[in-house]
Amino acid sequence: MRPYELIKAKREGHSLPPDAIRTFMDGYTKGAIPDYQMSALCMAVFFKGMTAVELGAWTRAMLESGEVLDLSDIPGVKVDKHSTGGVGDKVSLSLAPLAAACGVPVPMISGRGLGHTGGTLDKLESIPGFRVDLSVADYRRMVREVGACLIGQTATLAPADKKLYALRDVTATVDCIPLIASSIMSKKMAEGIDALVLDVKTGSGAFMKRQEDAAALARTMIGIGAEMGKKVVALITDMDQPLGSAVGNSLEVMEAVDMLGGCAPADYTEATLALTAEMLVLGKVAKDEQEARGQLQEAIRSGRAVKKLEEIVRWQHGDPVAVTDYARLPRARGVVDLAAPADGVVTGIDSEAVGLAAMALGAGRERTDSVIDPGVGFLLRKKVGDRVRAGEPLVQVHFNDDAKLEDVKRRVLAAYRFGPSAPVPRPLVLQRLQ
Ligand code: URA
């Protein structure tokens, strides 16, 4: 099929033959098919969707556009976790060492923050010396010898996605479930994993604002996994308020270490335990969730989880002492408390608004080339359901630039909603799909 015919067939709602999808994707990756034809096809997919067979072929073509790592010589079931992104989402920082401490090898390729959401790589890089640009050989060695490695996307993994994502970004075709699902799964499948846990977030700070859209995305990714012979479990989790207390890179590292020591906010702790327990079951080191949770608690109680994080940090050239001596992490120059304006109960916190305020403070990126300030951010002293008194500290703001402070304080305060009584508590894990 010529590119024109393929675009027209999709525009008319026909399903495309897998080999034609493959040829089109290969041509696009090599530059033989121009951006305008790929953007027309993406727009046709946006309106007409793809069948499971088409989506499998589309994802496989993206996956095989580059190197597909083979970790089959490393013992154990290799399991990773992917989150669709949120505000205060530092789960990977605690989940990877916990899973590794319990015997599940975790090959993790993560991303950077953009807009209101943070990125695991930026958080890790706030640990002095920490490097996320290890070679594939070092990545393999760490997965084998340490049990976990957290690096950034390499140029050789799923290059079609890199090119396509940039194109979708400027052609209004990002928010399309089959295109999102294939983009995420092609990158994850290139890592060399055997199984995957998905944290699909929903709520004010999430990509998918409505739970039914989050579930549809999760089901699509599970379907792609099945087509590729990989077991995928998805948890739909709440992002209607930021996760935990800390928002900002080094503040989130501290909260992650607190979690591994057993003393972090309940929502963040539950997110980590629920997702890691799924990894332990998929990794065949626990027979069910209850047994997995017992193993995780033991790794926390014994100190093995914190030790595993120190080991990861040391192997990735970071300062392992910073894991327990927070004075070695970057800190902001100024710290001020933002006071509650009146007596009442916190009934909502707009996660996206908090994420954008953190970005304005310097904790996040407005553009892909923006420079991050690792020490700045917020500690949310009050979360949804908490009672507050007028003048009581609501949010602690860690800042470096006085000129930004007043605007940021105004924005964070505007993100809070208050009422006379607490709303019905929303569970953190809203749904489980497999
Ligand atoms: N994240 C991705 O990796 N790809 C998308 O298409 C959207 C979010």
PDB file of N, CA, C and O in Angstrom, residues 338-349 380-395 413 416-422:
ATOM      1  N   LEU A 338       3.264  28.979  54.589  1.00  0.00           N
ATOM      2  CA  LEU A 338       2.076  29.631  54.046  1.00  0.00           C
ATOM      3  C   LEU A 338       0.951  29.293  55.011  1.00  0.00           C
ATOM      4  O   LEU A 338       0.715  28.111  55.303  1.00  0.00           O
ATOM      5  N   ALA A 339       0.273  30.338  55.523  1.00  0.00           N
ATOM      6  CA  ALA A 339      -0.710  30.105  56.584  1.00  0.00           C
ATOM      7  C   ALA A 339      -2.105  29.862  56.020  1.00  0.00           C
ATOM      8  O   ALA A 339      -2.480  30.426  54.980  1.00  0.00           O
ATOM      9  N   ALA A 340      -2.889  29.044  56.730  1.00  0.00           N
ATOM     10  CA  ALA A 340      -4.291  28.820  56.336  1.00  0.00           C
ATOM     11  C   ALA A 340      -5.064  30.120  56.504  1.00  0.00           C
ATOM     12  O   ALA A 340      -4.906  30.808  57.526  1.00  0.00           O
ATOM     13  N   PRO A 341      -5.913  30.471  55.526  1.00  0.00           N
ATOM     14  CA  PRO A 341      -6.597  31.771  55.586  1.00  0.00           C
ATOM     15  C   PRO A 341      -7.743  31.806  56.609  1.00  0.00           C
ATOM     16  O   PRO A 341      -8.124  32.886  57.061  1.00  0.00           O
ATOM     17  N   ALA A 342      -8.316  30.645  56.943  1.00  0.00           N
ATOM     18  CA  ALA A 342      -9.478  30.622  57.844  1.00  0.00           C
ATOM     19  C   ALA A 342      -9.590  29.245  58.481  1.00  0.00           C
ATOM     20  O   ALA A 342      -8.915  28.307  58.049  1.00  0.00           O
ATOM     21  N   ASP A 343     -10.459  29.128  59.491  1.00  0.00           N
ATOM     22  CA  ASP A 343     -10.738  27.799  60.058  1.00  0.00           C
ATOM     23  C   ASP A 343     -11.523  26.976  59.034  1.00  0.00           C
ATOM     24  O   ASP A 343     -12.317  27.537  58.267  1.00  0.00           O
ATOM     25  N   GLY A 344     -11.349  25.671  59.028  1.00  0.00           N
ATOM     26  CA  GLY A 344     -12.130  24.824  58.119  1.00  0.00           C
ATOM     27  C   GLY A 344     -11.455  23.484  57.896  1.00  0.00           C
ATOM     28  O   GLY A 344     -10.559  23.096  58.653  1.00  0.00           O
ATOM     29  N   VAL A 345     -11.925  22.812  56.858  1.00  0.00           N
ATOM     30  CA  VAL A 345     -11.362  21.508  56.497  1.00  0.00           C
ATOM     31  C   VAL A 345     -10.907  21.606  55.039  1.00  0.00           C
ATOM     32  O   VAL A 345     -11.589  22.228  54.211  1.00  0.00           O
ATOM     33  N   VAL A 346      -9.755  20.997  54.735  1.00  0.00           N
ATOM     34  CA  VAL A 346      -9.290  20.979  53.339  1.00  0.00           C
ATOM     35  C   VAL A 346     -10.177  19.996  52.567  1.00  0.00           C
ATOM     36  O   VAL A 346     -10.270  18.821  52.921  1.00  0.00           O
ATOM     37  N   THR A 347     -10.859  20.501  51.541  1.00  0.00           N
ATOM     38  CA  THR A 347     -11.767  19.634  50.771  1.00  0.00           C
ATOM     39  C   THR A 347     -11.184  19.282  49.393  1.00  0.00           C
ATOM     40  O   THR A 347     -11.706  18.403  48.713  1.00  0.00           O
ATOM     41  N   GLY A 348     -10.127  19.966  48.994  1.00  0.00           N
ATOM     42  CA  GLY A 348      -9.521  19.636  47.706  1.00  0.00           C
ATOM     43  C   GLY A 348      -8.199  20.369  47.536  1.00  0.00           C
ATOM     44  O   GLY A 348      -7.995  21.434  48.127  1.00  0.00           O
ATOM     45  N   ILE A 349      -7.288  19.755  46.774  1.00  0.00           N
ATOM     46  CA  ILE A 349      -6.027  20.430  46.390  1.00  0.00           C
ATOM     47  C   ILE A 349      -5.836  20.150  44.905  1.00  0.00           C
ATOM     48  O   ILE A 349      -5.687  18.987  44.508  1.00  0.00           O
ATOM     49  N   LEU A 380       3.612  19.917  51.724  1.00  0.00           N
ATOM     50  CA  LEU A 380       2.196  20.171  52.008  1.00  0.00           C
ATOM     51  C   LEU A 380       1.913  19.679  53.421  1.00  0.00           C
ATOM     52  O   LEU A 380       1.947  18.471  53.689  1.00  0.00           O
ATOM     53  N   ARG A 381       1.681  20.620  54.324  1.00  0.00           N
ATOM     54  CA  ARG A 381       1.448  20.251  55.728  1.00  0.00           C
ATOM     55  C   ARG A 381       0.028  19.758  55.952  1.00  0.00           C
ATOM     56  O   ARG A 381      -0.248  19.077  56.928  1.00  0.00           O
ATOM     57  N   LYS A 382      -0.885  20.150  55.091  1.00  0.00           N
ATOM     58  CA  LYS A 382      -2.294  19.745  55.215  1.00  0.00           C
ATOM     59  C   LYS A 382      -2.752  19.148  53.894  1.00  0.00           C
ATOM     60  O   LYS A 382      -2.490  19.712  52.823  1.00  0.00           O
ATOM     61  N   LYS A 383      -3.446  18.009  54.002  1.00  0.00           N
ATOM     62  CA  LYS A 383      -3.979  17.337  52.816  1.00  0.00           C
ATOM     63  C   LYS A 383      -5.497  17.248  52.936  1.00  0.00           C
ATOM     64  O   LYS A 383      -6.067  17.629  53.968  1.00  0.00           O
ATOM     65  N   VAL A 384      -6.112  16.703  51.907  1.00  0.00           N
ATOM     66  CA  VAL A 384      -7.579  16.642  51.879  1.00  0.00           C
ATOM     67  C   VAL A 384      -8.101  15.879  53.116  1.00  0.00           C
ATOM     68  O   VAL A 384      -7.607  14.806  53.451  1.00  0.00           O
ATOM     69  N   GLY A 385      -9.078  16.477  53.774  1.00  0.00           N
ATOM     70  CA  GLY A 385      -9.665  15.863  54.971  1.00  0.00           C
ATOM     71  C   GLY A 385      -9.094  16.422  56.267  1.00  0.00           C
ATOM     72  O   GLY A 385      -9.668  16.225  57.334  1.00  0.00           O
ATOM     73  N   ASP A 386      -7.950  17.133  56.185  1.00  0.00           N
ATOM     74  CA  ASP A 386      -7.336  17.694  57.410  1.00  0.00           C
ATOM     75  C   ASP A 386      -8.063  18.962  57.841  1.00  0.00           C
ATOM     76  O   ASP A 386      -8.403  19.820  57.007  1.00  0.00           O
ATOM     77  N   ARG A 387      -8.249  19.077  59.152  1.00  0.00           N
ATOM     78  CA  ARG A 387      -8.850  20.291  59.723  1.00  0.00           C
ATOM     79  C   ARG A 387      -7.739  21.333  59.891  1.00  0.00           C
ATOM     80  O   ARG A 387      -6.607  20.969  60.265  1.00  0.00           O
ATOM     81  N   VAL A 388      -8.045  22.591  59.600  1.00  0.00           N
ATOM     82  CA  VAL A 388      -7.034  23.653  59.789  1.00  0.00           C
ATOM     83  C   VAL A 388      -7.630  24.806  60.590  1.00  0.00           C
ATOM     84  O   VAL A 388      -8.844  25.041  60.551  1.00  0.00           O
ATOM     85  N   ARG A 389      -6.743  25.500  61.278  1.00  0.00           N
ATOM     86  CA  ARG A 389      -7.131  26.713  61.993  1.00  0.00           C
ATOM     87  C   ARG A 389      -6.504  27.900  61.266  1.00  0.00           C
ATOM     88  O   ARG A 389      -5.403  27.763  60.719  1.00  0.00           O
ATOM     89  N   ALA A 390      -7.192  29.032  61.278  1.00  0.00           N
ATOM     90  CA  ALA A 390      -6.651  30.231  60.612  1.00  0.00           C
ATOM     91  C   ALA A 390      -5.249  30.519  61.142  1.00  0.00           C
ATOM     92  O   ALA A 390      -5.031  30.489  62.359  1.00  0.00           O
ATOM     93  N   GLY A 391      -4.308  30.748  60.231  1.00  0.00           N
ATOM     94  CA  GLY A 391      -2.941  31.093  60.632  1.00  0.00           C
ATOM     95  C   GLY A 391      -2.034  29.889  60.795  1.00  0.00           C
ATOM     96  O   GLY A 391      -0.812  30.022  60.878  1.00  0.00           O
ATOM     97  N   GLU A 392      -2.620  28.689  60.823  1.00  0.00           N
ATOM     98  CA  GLU A 392      -1.816  27.473  60.975  1.00  0.00           C
ATOM     99  C   GLU A 392      -1.029  27.205  59.687  1.00  0.00           C
ATOM    100  O   GLU A 392      -1.555  27.480  58.590  1.00  0.00           O
ATOM    101  N   PRO A 393       0.215  26.639  59.776  1.00  0.00           N
ATOM    102  CA  PRO A 393       0.961  26.368  58.544  1.00  0.00           C
ATOM    103  C   PRO A 393       0.222  25.373  57.641  1.00  0.00           C
ATOM    104  O   PRO A 393      -0.189  24.310  58.097  1.00  0.00           O
ATOM    105  N   LEU A 394       0.073  25.770  56.376  1.00  0.00           N
ATOM    106  CA  LEU A 394      -0.641  24.945  55.395  1.00  0.00           C
ATOM    107  C   LEU A 394       0.372  24.274  54.468  1.00  0.00           C
ATOM    108  O   LEU A 394       0.325  23.082  54.220  1.00  0.00           O
ATOM    109  N   VAL A 395       1.305  25.098  54.002  1.00  0.00           N
ATOM    110  CA  VAL A 395       2.337  24.624  53.065  1.00  0.00           C
ATOM    111  C   VAL A 395       3.652  25.293  53.425  1.00  0.00           C
ATOM    112  O   VAL A 395       3.684  26.494  53.703  1.00  0.00           O
ATOM    113  N   LEU A 413      -1.909  28.774  47.357  1.00  0.00           N
ATOM    114  CA  LEU A 413      -3.101  29.009  48.190  1.00  0.00           C
ATOM    115  C   LEU A 413      -4.369  28.834  47.354  1.00  0.00           C
ATOM    116  O   LEU A 413      -5.357  28.235  47.814  1.00  0.00           O
ATOM    117  N   TYR A 416      -5.806  25.307  46.976  1.00  0.00           N
ATOM    118  CA  TYR A 416      -6.526  24.685  48.098  1.00  0.00           C
ATOM    119  C   TYR A 416      -7.988  25.093  48.083  1.00  0.00           C
ATOM    120  O   TYR A 416      -8.320  26.250  47.831  1.00  0.00           O
ATOM    121  N   ARG A 417      -8.852  24.122  48.407  1.00  0.00           N
ATOM    122  CA  ARG A 417     -10.274  24.435  48.633  1.00  0.00           C
ATOM    123  C   ARG A 417     -10.601  24.038  50.066  1.00  0.00           C
ATOM    124  O   ARG A 417     -10.117  23.011  50.564  1.00  0.00           O
ATOM    125  N   PHE A 418     -11.440  24.855  50.698  1.00  0.00           N
ATOM    126  CA  PHE A 418     -11.816  24.605  52.095  1.00  0.00           C
ATOM    127  C   PHE A 418     -13.327  24.498  52.208  1.00  0.00           C
ATOM    128  O   PHE A 418     -14.072  25.045  51.386  1.00  0.00           O
ATOM    129  N   GLY A 419     -13.784  23.805  53.242  1.00  0.00           N
ATOM    130  CA  GLY A 419     -15.221  23.695  53.485  1.00  0.00           C
ATOM    131  C   GLY A 419     -15.450  23.444  54.964  1.00  0.00           C
ATOM    132  O   GLY A 419     -14.493  23.353  55.740  1.00  0.00           O
ATOM    133  N   PRO A 420     -16.712  23.279  55.337  1.00  0.00           N
ATOM    134  CA  PRO A 420     -17.010  23.078  56.756  1.00  0.00           C
ATOM    135  C   PRO A 420     -16.730  21.658  57.237  1.00  0.00           C
ATOM    136  O   PRO A 420     -16.473  21.429  58.418  1.00  0.00           O
ATOM    137  N   SER A 421     -16.794  20.672  56.306  1.00  0.00           N
ATOM    138  CA  SER A 421     -16.584  19.284  56.759  1.00  0.00           C
ATOM    139  C   SER A 421     -15.783  18.495  55.722  1.00  0.00           C
ATOM    140  O   SER A 421     -15.696  18.894  54.553  1.00  0.00           O
ATOM    141  N   ALA A 422     -15.249  17.368  56.198  1.00  0.00           N
ATOM    142  CA  ALA A 422     -14.359  16.572  55.332  1.00  0.00           C
ATOM    143  C   ALA A 422     -15.161  15.849  54.252  1.00  0.00           C
ATOM    144  O   ALA A 422     -16.245  15.339  54.527  1.00  0.00           O
TER     145      ALA A 422
END
